[in-house]
Short mmCIF file of C-alpha atoms and ligand atoms in Angstrom, two decimals:
data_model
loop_
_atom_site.label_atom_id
_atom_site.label_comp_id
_atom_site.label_asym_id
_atom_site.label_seq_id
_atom_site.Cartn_x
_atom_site.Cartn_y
_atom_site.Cartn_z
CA UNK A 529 19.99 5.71 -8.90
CA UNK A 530 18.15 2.55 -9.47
CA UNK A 531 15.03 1.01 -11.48
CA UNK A 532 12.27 2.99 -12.80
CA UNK A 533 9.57 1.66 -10.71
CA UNK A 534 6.26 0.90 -11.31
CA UNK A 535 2.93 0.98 -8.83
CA UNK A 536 -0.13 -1.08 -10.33
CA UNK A 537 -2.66 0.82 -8.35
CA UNK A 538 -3.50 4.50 -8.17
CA UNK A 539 -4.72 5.00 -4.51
CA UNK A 540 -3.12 6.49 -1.26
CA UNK A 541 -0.71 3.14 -0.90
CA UNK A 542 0.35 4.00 -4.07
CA UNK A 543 0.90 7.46 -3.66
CA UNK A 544 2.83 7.18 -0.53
CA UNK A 545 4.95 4.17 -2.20
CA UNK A 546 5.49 6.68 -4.99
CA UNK A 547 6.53 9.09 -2.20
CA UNK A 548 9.31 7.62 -0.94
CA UNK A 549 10.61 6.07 -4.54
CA UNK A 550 10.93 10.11 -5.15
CA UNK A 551 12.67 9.88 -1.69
CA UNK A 552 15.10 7.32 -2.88
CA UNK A 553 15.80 9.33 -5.83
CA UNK A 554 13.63 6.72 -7.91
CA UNK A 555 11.91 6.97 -10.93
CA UNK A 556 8.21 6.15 -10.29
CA UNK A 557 5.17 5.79 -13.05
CA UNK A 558 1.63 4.35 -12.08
CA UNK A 559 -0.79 2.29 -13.76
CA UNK A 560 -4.08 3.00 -12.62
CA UNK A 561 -6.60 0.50 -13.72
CA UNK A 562 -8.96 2.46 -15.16
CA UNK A 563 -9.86 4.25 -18.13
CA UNK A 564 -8.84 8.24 -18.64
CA UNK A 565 -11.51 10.18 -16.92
CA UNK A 566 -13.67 11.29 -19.46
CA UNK A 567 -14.17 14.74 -17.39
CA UNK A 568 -11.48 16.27 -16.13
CA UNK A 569 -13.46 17.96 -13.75
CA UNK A 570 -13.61 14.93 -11.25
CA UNK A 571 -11.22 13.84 -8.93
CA UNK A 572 -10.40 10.53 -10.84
CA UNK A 573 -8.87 12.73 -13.32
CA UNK A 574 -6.06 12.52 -10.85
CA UNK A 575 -5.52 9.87 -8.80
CA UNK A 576 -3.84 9.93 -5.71
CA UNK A 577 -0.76 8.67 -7.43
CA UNK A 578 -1.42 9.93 -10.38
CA UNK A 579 -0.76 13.71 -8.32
CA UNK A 580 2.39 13.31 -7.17
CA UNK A 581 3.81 11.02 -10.41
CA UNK A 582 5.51 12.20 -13.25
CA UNK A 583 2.74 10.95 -15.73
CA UNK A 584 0.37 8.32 -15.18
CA UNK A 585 -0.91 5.43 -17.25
CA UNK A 586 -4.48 5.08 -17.79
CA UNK A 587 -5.96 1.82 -18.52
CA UNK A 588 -8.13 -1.29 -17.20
CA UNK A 589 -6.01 -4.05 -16.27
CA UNK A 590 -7.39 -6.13 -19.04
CA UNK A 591 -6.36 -3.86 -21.74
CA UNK A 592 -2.97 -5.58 -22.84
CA UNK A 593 -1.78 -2.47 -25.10
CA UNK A 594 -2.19 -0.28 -22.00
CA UNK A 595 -1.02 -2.73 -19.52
CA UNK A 596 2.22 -3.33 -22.59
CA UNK A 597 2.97 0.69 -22.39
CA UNK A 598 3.16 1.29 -19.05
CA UNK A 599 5.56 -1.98 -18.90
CA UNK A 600 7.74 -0.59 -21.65
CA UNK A 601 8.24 2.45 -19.22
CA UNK A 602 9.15 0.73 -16.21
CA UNK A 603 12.02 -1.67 -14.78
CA UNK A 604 10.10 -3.82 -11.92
CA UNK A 605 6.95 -3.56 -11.17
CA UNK A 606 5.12 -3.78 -7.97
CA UNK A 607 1.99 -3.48 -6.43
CA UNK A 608 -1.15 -1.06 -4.23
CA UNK A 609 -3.76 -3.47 -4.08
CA UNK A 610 -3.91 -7.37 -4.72
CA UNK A 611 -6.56 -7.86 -7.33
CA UNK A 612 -4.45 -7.68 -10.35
CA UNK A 613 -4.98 -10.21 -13.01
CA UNK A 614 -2.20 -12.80 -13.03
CA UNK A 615 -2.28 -12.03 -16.81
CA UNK A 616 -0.04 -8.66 -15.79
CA UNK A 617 2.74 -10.65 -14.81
CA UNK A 618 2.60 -13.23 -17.81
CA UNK A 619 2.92 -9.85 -20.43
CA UNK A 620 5.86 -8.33 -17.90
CA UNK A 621 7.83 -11.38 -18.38
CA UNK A 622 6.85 -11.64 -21.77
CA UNK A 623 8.86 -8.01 -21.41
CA UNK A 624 11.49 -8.50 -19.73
CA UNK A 625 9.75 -6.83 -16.21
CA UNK A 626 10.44 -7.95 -13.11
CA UNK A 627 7.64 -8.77 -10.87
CA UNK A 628 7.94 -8.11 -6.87
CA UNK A 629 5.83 -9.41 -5.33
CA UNK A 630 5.29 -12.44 -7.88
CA UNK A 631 1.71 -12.32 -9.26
CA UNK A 632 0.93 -16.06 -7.98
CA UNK A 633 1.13 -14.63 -4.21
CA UNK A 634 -1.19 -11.77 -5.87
CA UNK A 635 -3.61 -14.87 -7.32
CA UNK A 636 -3.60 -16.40 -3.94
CA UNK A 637 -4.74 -13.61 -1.94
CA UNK A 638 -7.21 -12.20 -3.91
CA UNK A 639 -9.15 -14.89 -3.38
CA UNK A 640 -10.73 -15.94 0.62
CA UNK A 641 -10.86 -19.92 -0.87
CA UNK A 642 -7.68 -20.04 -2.31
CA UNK A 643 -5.73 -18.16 0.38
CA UNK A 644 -7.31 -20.17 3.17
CA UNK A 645 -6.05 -23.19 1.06
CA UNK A 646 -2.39 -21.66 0.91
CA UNK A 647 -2.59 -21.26 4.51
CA UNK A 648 -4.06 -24.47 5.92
CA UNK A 649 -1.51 -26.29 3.39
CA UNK A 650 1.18 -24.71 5.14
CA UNK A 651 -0.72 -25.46 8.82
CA UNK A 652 -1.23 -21.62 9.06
CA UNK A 653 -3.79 -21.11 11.54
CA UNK A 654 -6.98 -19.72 10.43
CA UNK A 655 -10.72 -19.93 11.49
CA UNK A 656 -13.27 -23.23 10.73
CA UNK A 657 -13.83 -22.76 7.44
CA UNK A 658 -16.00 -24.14 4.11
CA UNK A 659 -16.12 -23.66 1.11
CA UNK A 660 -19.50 -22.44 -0.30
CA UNK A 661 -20.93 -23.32 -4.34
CA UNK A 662 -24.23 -23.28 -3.75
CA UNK A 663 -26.45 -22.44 -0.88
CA UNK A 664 -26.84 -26.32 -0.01
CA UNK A 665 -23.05 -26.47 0.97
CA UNK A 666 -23.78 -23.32 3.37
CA UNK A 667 -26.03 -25.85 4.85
CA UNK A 668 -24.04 -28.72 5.34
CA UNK A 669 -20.93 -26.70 6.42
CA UNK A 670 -23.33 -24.61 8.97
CA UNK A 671 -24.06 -28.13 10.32
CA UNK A 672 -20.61 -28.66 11.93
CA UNK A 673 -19.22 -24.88 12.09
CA UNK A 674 -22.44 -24.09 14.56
CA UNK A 675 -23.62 -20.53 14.49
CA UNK A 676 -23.02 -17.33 14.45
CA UNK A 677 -21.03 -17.46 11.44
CA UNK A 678 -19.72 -15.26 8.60
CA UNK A 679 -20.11 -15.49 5.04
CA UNK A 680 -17.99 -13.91 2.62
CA UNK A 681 -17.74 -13.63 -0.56
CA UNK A 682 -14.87 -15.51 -2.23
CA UNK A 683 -13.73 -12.71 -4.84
CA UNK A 684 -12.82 -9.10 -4.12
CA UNK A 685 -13.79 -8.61 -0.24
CA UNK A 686 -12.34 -6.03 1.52
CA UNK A 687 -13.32 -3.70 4.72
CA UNK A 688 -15.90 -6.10 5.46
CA UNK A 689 -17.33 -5.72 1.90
CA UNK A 690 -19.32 -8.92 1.06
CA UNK A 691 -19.98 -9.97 4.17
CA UNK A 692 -22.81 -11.25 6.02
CA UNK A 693 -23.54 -12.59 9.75
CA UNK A 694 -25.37 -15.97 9.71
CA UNK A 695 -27.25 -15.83 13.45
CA UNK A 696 -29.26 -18.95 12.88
CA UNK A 697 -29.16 -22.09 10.39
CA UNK A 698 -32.52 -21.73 9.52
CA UNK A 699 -33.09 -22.10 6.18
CA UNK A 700 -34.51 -18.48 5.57
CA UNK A 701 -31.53 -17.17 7.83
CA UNK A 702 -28.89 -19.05 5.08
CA UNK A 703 -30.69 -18.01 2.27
CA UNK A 704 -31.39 -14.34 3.43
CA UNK A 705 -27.27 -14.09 4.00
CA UNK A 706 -26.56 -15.84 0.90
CA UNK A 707 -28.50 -13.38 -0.44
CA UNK A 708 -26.85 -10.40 1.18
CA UNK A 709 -23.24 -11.11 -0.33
CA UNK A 710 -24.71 -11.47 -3.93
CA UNK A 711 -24.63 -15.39 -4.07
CA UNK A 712 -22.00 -16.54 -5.65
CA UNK A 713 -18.86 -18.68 -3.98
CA UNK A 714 -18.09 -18.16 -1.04
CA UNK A 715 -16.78 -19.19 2.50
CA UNK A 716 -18.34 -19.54 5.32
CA UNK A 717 -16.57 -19.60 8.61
CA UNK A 718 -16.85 -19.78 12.64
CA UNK A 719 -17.22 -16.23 14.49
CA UNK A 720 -14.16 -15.87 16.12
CA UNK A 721 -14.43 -15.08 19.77
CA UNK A 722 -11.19 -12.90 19.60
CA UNK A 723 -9.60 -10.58 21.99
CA UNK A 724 -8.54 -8.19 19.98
CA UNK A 725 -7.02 -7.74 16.35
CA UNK A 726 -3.66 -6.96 14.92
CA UNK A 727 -1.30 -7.16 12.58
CA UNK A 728 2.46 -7.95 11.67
CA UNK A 729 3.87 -6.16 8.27
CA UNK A 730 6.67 -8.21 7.27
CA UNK A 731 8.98 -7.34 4.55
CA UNK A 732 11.24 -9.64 2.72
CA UNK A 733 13.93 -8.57 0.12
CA UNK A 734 15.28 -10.55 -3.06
CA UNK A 735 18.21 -12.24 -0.77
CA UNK A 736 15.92 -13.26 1.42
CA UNK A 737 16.09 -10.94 4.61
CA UNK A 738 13.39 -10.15 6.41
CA UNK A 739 12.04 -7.16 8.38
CA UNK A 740 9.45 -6.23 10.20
CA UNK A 741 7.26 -3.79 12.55
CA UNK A 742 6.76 -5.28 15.39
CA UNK A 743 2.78 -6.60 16.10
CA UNK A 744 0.69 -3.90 15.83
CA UNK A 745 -3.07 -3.68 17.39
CA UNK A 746 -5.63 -2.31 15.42
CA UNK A 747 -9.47 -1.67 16.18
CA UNK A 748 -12.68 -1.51 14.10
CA UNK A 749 -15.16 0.72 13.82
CA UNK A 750 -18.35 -0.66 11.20
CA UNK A 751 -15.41 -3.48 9.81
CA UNK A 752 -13.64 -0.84 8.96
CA UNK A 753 -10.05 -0.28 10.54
CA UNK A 754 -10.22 3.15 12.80
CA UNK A 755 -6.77 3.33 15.23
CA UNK A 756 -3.75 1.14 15.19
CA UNK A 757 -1.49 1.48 17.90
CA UNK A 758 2.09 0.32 18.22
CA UNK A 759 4.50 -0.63 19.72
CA UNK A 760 2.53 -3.92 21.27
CA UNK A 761 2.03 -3.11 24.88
CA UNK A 762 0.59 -6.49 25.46
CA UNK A 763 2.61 -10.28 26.04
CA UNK A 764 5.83 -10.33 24.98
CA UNK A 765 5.43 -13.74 24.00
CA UNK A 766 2.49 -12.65 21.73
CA UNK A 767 4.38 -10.58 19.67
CA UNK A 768 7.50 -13.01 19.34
CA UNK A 769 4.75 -15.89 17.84
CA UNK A 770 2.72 -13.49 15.83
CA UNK A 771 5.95 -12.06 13.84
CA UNK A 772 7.32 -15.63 13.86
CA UNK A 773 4.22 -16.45 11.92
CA UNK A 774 4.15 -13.52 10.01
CA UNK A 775 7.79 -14.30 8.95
CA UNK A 776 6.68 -17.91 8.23
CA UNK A 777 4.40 -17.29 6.14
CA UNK A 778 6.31 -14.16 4.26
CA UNK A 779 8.97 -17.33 3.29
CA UNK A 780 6.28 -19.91 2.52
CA UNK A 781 4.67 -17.39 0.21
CA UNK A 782 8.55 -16.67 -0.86
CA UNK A 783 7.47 -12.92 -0.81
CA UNK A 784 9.98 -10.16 -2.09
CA UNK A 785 8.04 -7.31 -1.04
CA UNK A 786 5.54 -6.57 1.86
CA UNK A 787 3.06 -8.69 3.22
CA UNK A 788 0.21 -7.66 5.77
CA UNK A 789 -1.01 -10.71 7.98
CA UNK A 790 -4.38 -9.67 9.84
CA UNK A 791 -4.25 -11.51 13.01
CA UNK A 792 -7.30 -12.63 15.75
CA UNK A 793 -5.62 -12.74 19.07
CA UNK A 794 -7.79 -15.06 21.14
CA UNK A 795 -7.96 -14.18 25.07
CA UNK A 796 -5.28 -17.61 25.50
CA UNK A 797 -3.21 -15.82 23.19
CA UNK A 798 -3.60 -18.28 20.42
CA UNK A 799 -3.24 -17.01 16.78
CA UNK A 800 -5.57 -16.64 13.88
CA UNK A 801 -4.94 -15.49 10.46
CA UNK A 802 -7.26 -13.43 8.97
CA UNK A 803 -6.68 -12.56 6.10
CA UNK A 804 -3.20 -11.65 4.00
CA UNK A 805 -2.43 -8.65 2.20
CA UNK A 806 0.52 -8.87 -0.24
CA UNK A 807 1.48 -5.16 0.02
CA UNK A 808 1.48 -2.43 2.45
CA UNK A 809 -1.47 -2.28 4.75
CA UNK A 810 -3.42 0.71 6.37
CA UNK A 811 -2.39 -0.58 10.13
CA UNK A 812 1.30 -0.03 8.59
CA UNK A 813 0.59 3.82 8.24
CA UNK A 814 1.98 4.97 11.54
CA UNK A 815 5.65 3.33 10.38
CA UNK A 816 6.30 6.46 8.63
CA UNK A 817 6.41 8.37 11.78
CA UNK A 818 7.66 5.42 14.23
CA UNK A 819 10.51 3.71 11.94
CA UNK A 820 13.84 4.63 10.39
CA UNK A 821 12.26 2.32 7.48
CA UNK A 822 8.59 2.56 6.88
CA UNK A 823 6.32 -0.13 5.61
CA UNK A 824 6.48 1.92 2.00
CA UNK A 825 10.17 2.50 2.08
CA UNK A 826 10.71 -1.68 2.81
CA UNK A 827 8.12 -2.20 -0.14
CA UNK A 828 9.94 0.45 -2.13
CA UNK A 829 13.22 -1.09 -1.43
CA UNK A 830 12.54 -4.96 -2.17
CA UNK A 831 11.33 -3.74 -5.38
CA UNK A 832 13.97 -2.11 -6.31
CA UNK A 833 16.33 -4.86 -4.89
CA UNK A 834 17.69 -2.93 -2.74
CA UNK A 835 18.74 -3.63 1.43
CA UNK A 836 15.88 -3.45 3.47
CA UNK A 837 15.98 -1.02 6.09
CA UNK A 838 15.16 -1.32 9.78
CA UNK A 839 11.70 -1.50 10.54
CA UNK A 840 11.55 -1.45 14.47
CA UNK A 841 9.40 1.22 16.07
CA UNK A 842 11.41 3.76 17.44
CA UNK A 843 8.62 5.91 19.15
CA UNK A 844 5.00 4.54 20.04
CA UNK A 845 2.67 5.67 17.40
CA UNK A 846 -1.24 5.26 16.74
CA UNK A 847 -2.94 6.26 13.44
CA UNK A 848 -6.41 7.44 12.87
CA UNK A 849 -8.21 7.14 9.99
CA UNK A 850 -9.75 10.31 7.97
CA UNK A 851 -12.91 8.93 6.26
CA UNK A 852 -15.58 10.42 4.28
CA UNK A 853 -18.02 10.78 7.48
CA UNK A 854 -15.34 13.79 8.75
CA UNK A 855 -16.72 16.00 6.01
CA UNK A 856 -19.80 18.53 7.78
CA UNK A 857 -22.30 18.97 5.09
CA UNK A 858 -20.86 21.86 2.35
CA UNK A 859 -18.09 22.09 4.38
CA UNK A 860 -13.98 21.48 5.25
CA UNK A 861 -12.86 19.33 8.77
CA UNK A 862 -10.95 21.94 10.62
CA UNK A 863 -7.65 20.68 9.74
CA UNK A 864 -6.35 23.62 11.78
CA UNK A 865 -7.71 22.49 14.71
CA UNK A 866 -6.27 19.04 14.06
CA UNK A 867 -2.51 19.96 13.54
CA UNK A 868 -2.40 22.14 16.71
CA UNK A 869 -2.15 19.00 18.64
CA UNK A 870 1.87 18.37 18.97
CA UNK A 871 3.10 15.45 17.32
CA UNK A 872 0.50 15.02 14.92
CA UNK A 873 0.73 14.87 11.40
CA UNK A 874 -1.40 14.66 8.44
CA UNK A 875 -1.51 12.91 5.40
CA UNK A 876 -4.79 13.56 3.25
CA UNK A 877 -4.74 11.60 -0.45
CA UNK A 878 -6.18 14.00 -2.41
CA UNK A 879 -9.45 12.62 -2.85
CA UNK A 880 -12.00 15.29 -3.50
CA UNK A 881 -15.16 13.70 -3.17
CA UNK A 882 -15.64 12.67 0.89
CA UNK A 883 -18.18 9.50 0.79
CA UNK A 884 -18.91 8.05 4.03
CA UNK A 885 -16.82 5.30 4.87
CA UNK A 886 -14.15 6.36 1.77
CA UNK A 887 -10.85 6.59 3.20
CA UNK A 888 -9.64 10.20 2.35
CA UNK A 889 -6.55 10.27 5.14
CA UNK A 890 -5.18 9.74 8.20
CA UNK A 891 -3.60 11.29 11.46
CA UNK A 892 -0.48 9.13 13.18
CA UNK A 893 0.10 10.81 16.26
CA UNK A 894 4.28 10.21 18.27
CA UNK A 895 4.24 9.86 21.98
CA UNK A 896 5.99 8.96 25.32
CA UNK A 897 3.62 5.93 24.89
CA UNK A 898 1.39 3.99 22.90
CA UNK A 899 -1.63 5.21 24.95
CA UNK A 900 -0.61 8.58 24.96
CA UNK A 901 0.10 8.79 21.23
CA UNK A 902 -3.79 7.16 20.75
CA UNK A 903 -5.11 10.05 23.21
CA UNK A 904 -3.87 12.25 21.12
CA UNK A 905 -4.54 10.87 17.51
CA UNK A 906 -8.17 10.84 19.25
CA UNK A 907 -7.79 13.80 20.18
CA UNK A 908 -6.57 15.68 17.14
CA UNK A 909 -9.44 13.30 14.82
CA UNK A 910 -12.16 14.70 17.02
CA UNK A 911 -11.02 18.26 16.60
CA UNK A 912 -11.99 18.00 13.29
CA UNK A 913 -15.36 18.80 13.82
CA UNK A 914 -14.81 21.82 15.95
CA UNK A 915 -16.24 24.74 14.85
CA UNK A 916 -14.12 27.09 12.54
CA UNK A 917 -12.85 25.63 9.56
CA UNK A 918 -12.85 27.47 7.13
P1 LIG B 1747 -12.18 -9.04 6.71
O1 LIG B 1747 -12.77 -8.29 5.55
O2 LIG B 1747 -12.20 -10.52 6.53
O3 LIG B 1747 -10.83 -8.52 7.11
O4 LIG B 1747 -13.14 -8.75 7.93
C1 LIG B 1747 -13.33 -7.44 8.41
C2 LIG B 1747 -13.57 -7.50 9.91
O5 LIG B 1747 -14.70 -8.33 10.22
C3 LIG B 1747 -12.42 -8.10 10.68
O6 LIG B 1747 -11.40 -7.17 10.89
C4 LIG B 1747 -13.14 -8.53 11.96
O7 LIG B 1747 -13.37 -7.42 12.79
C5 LIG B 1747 -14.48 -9.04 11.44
N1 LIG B 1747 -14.40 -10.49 11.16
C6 LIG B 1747 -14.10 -11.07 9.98
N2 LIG B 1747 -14.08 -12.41 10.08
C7 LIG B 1747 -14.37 -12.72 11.37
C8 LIG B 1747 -14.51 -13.95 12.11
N3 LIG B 1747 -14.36 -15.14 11.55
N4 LIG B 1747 -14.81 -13.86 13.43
C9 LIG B 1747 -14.98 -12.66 14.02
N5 LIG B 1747 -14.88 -11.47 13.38
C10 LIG B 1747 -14.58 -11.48 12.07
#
């Protein structure tokens, strides 16, 4: 009924953008970054979007005849993950492609430096920063941030991936953590003493209109996100700045698409932005259950250029993830034992290998409330080790 869409990015956002395209009665092709697997025996033989695609497009994203293929099959393109070379969206409109989001959002947040820059030249609020060449500017910026402190790696960081604590600003302390993230540029900020963390997924379409989920709260387990929970339960006046922010920043980035903004929420309530994430976000998951419009139908739907849809929460939700760890040695989770808890459902990526700390699915649980739906996301996650499965 519309474009032929196309994901760069073969993962689970992918496959569940790819999901509702097919809902929408789109066509849907993926591009996923890689080469062919040279043995179809393992699992990247098929992606996760690559499974529920028509065909999918092998290829690094460097390889301009594979990158020119998949463009020559597709009408807009959009995006699962930010760390596409801006060189994709010269060759699409070299082609005739259109681009959503634009590749220079993509450029500025795949990068910590340059999306701090695009937020403090907006006055976005984010934490003390510097940038860091060499170790001697860790140093000097340690000097008036104070410690603790984080370093992280400018390029590439995600789930707390090239990051390091700095305890002291002793010089073996700075060079050990300089160290620990590979060298290399990267910033260095203040430890934010936050109250908790959370998240607003805004959309934004080509006319301009925006959408959005409410704030949602999400908590950590090892830097990696574990629950989300919405709606907010908190301040009213909370939410109402952190979506007005979110908003800002989804027009100052002039975004047509989704945007994730990962927010500190400091005990006065004041705002930080963590980091931005040009696409559909894990703490979005539970939309698909809560919404009329879920963060992948809004991304699905800008893309296409199409009316965004409405993106309030309808019933309190909280997701759990699935990772790796969930797998007993030789054996299955008892996913049995997991769906027997009402209102839960499942959503497993079809990953075959379970590494610890790999994301292979999640569990959003509905309920009467937000801490009801979380008891029994919990709930359901933990019955996954019960004895049984088969
Ligand atoms: P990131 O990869 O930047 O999203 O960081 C992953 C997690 O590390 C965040 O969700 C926080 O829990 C924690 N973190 C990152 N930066 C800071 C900071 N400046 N202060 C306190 N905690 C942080």
């Amino acid at each position: 009924m519309g474009p032929t869409i196309g994901i760069f990015g073969a993962g689970q956002l992918g496959r569940m953008l790819a999901i509702e395209a097919h809902r929408l009665g789109l066509a849907v092709e993926v591009f996923t970054g890689s080469p062919a697997a040279a043995d179809p025996a393992t699992d990247s033989a098929r992606t996760p979007t690559g499974a529920v695609v028509a065909r999918e497009f092998s290829g690094a994203f460097d390889d301009d005849a594979a990158v020119r293929r998949f463009l020559a099959a597709v009408d807009v393109v959009t995006f699962e993950f930010e760390n596409v070379p801006s060189r994709v969206g010269e060759l699409a409109a070299e082609m005739g492609v259109a681009v959503r989001p634009a590749t220079t959002l993509l450029h500025a947040a795949q990068n910590r430096a340059r999306e701090r820059a695009f937020l403090e030249q907006h006055g976005f609020p984010v934490a003390a920063n510097g940038v860091v060449e060499k170790e001697e500017d860790l140093a000097r910026h340690l000097a008036r941030l104070g410690t603790p402190a984080i370093l992280k790696t400018a390029d590439f960081g995600y789930d707390g991936k090239g990051q390091a604590r700095i305890e002291s600003a002793e010089p073996e302390a700075v060079a050990a953590a300089h160290a620990a993230i590979g060298g290399g540029r990267a910033i260095v900020e203040a430890v934010v003493p936050f109250a908790f963390e959370a998240s607003v997924v805004v959309s934004r379409s080509i006319d301009g209109a925006t959408s959005n989920h409410g704030l949602i709260e999400n908590r950590h387990v090892n830097h990696i996100l574990d629950v989300s929970i919405a709606p907010f339960a908190g301040d009213a006046d909370i939410e109402s700045r952190a979506v007005a922010l979110a908003n800002d920043i989804a027009v100052a980035a002039d975004l047509v698409g989704v945007l994730a903004v990962e927010l500190f929420v400091l005990e006065t309530g004041e705002l930080i932005v963590n980091e931005l994430a040009p696409r559909v976000h894990n703490s979005g998951h539970l939309t698909i259950e809560a919404c009329a419009a879920s963060q992948f139908s809004q991304q699905i739907r800008a893309a296409a250029g199409l009316p965004l849809g409405d993106g309030s929460i309808r019933q309190p939700a909280a997701m759990a993830n699935i990772l790796g760890d969930a797998w007993p040695d030789g054996g299955e989770p008892n996913w049995a034992a997991a769906l027997n808890h009402p209102g839960v459902s499942l959503h497993l990526y079809g990953k075959t290998e379970p590494r610890p700390g790999r994301k292979m699915g999640h569990l959003t649980a509905i309920g009467a409330t937000p801490e009801s739906a979380l008891e029994t996301v919990t709930a359901a996650r933990a019955a996954l080790g019960d004895p049984g499965s088969g």
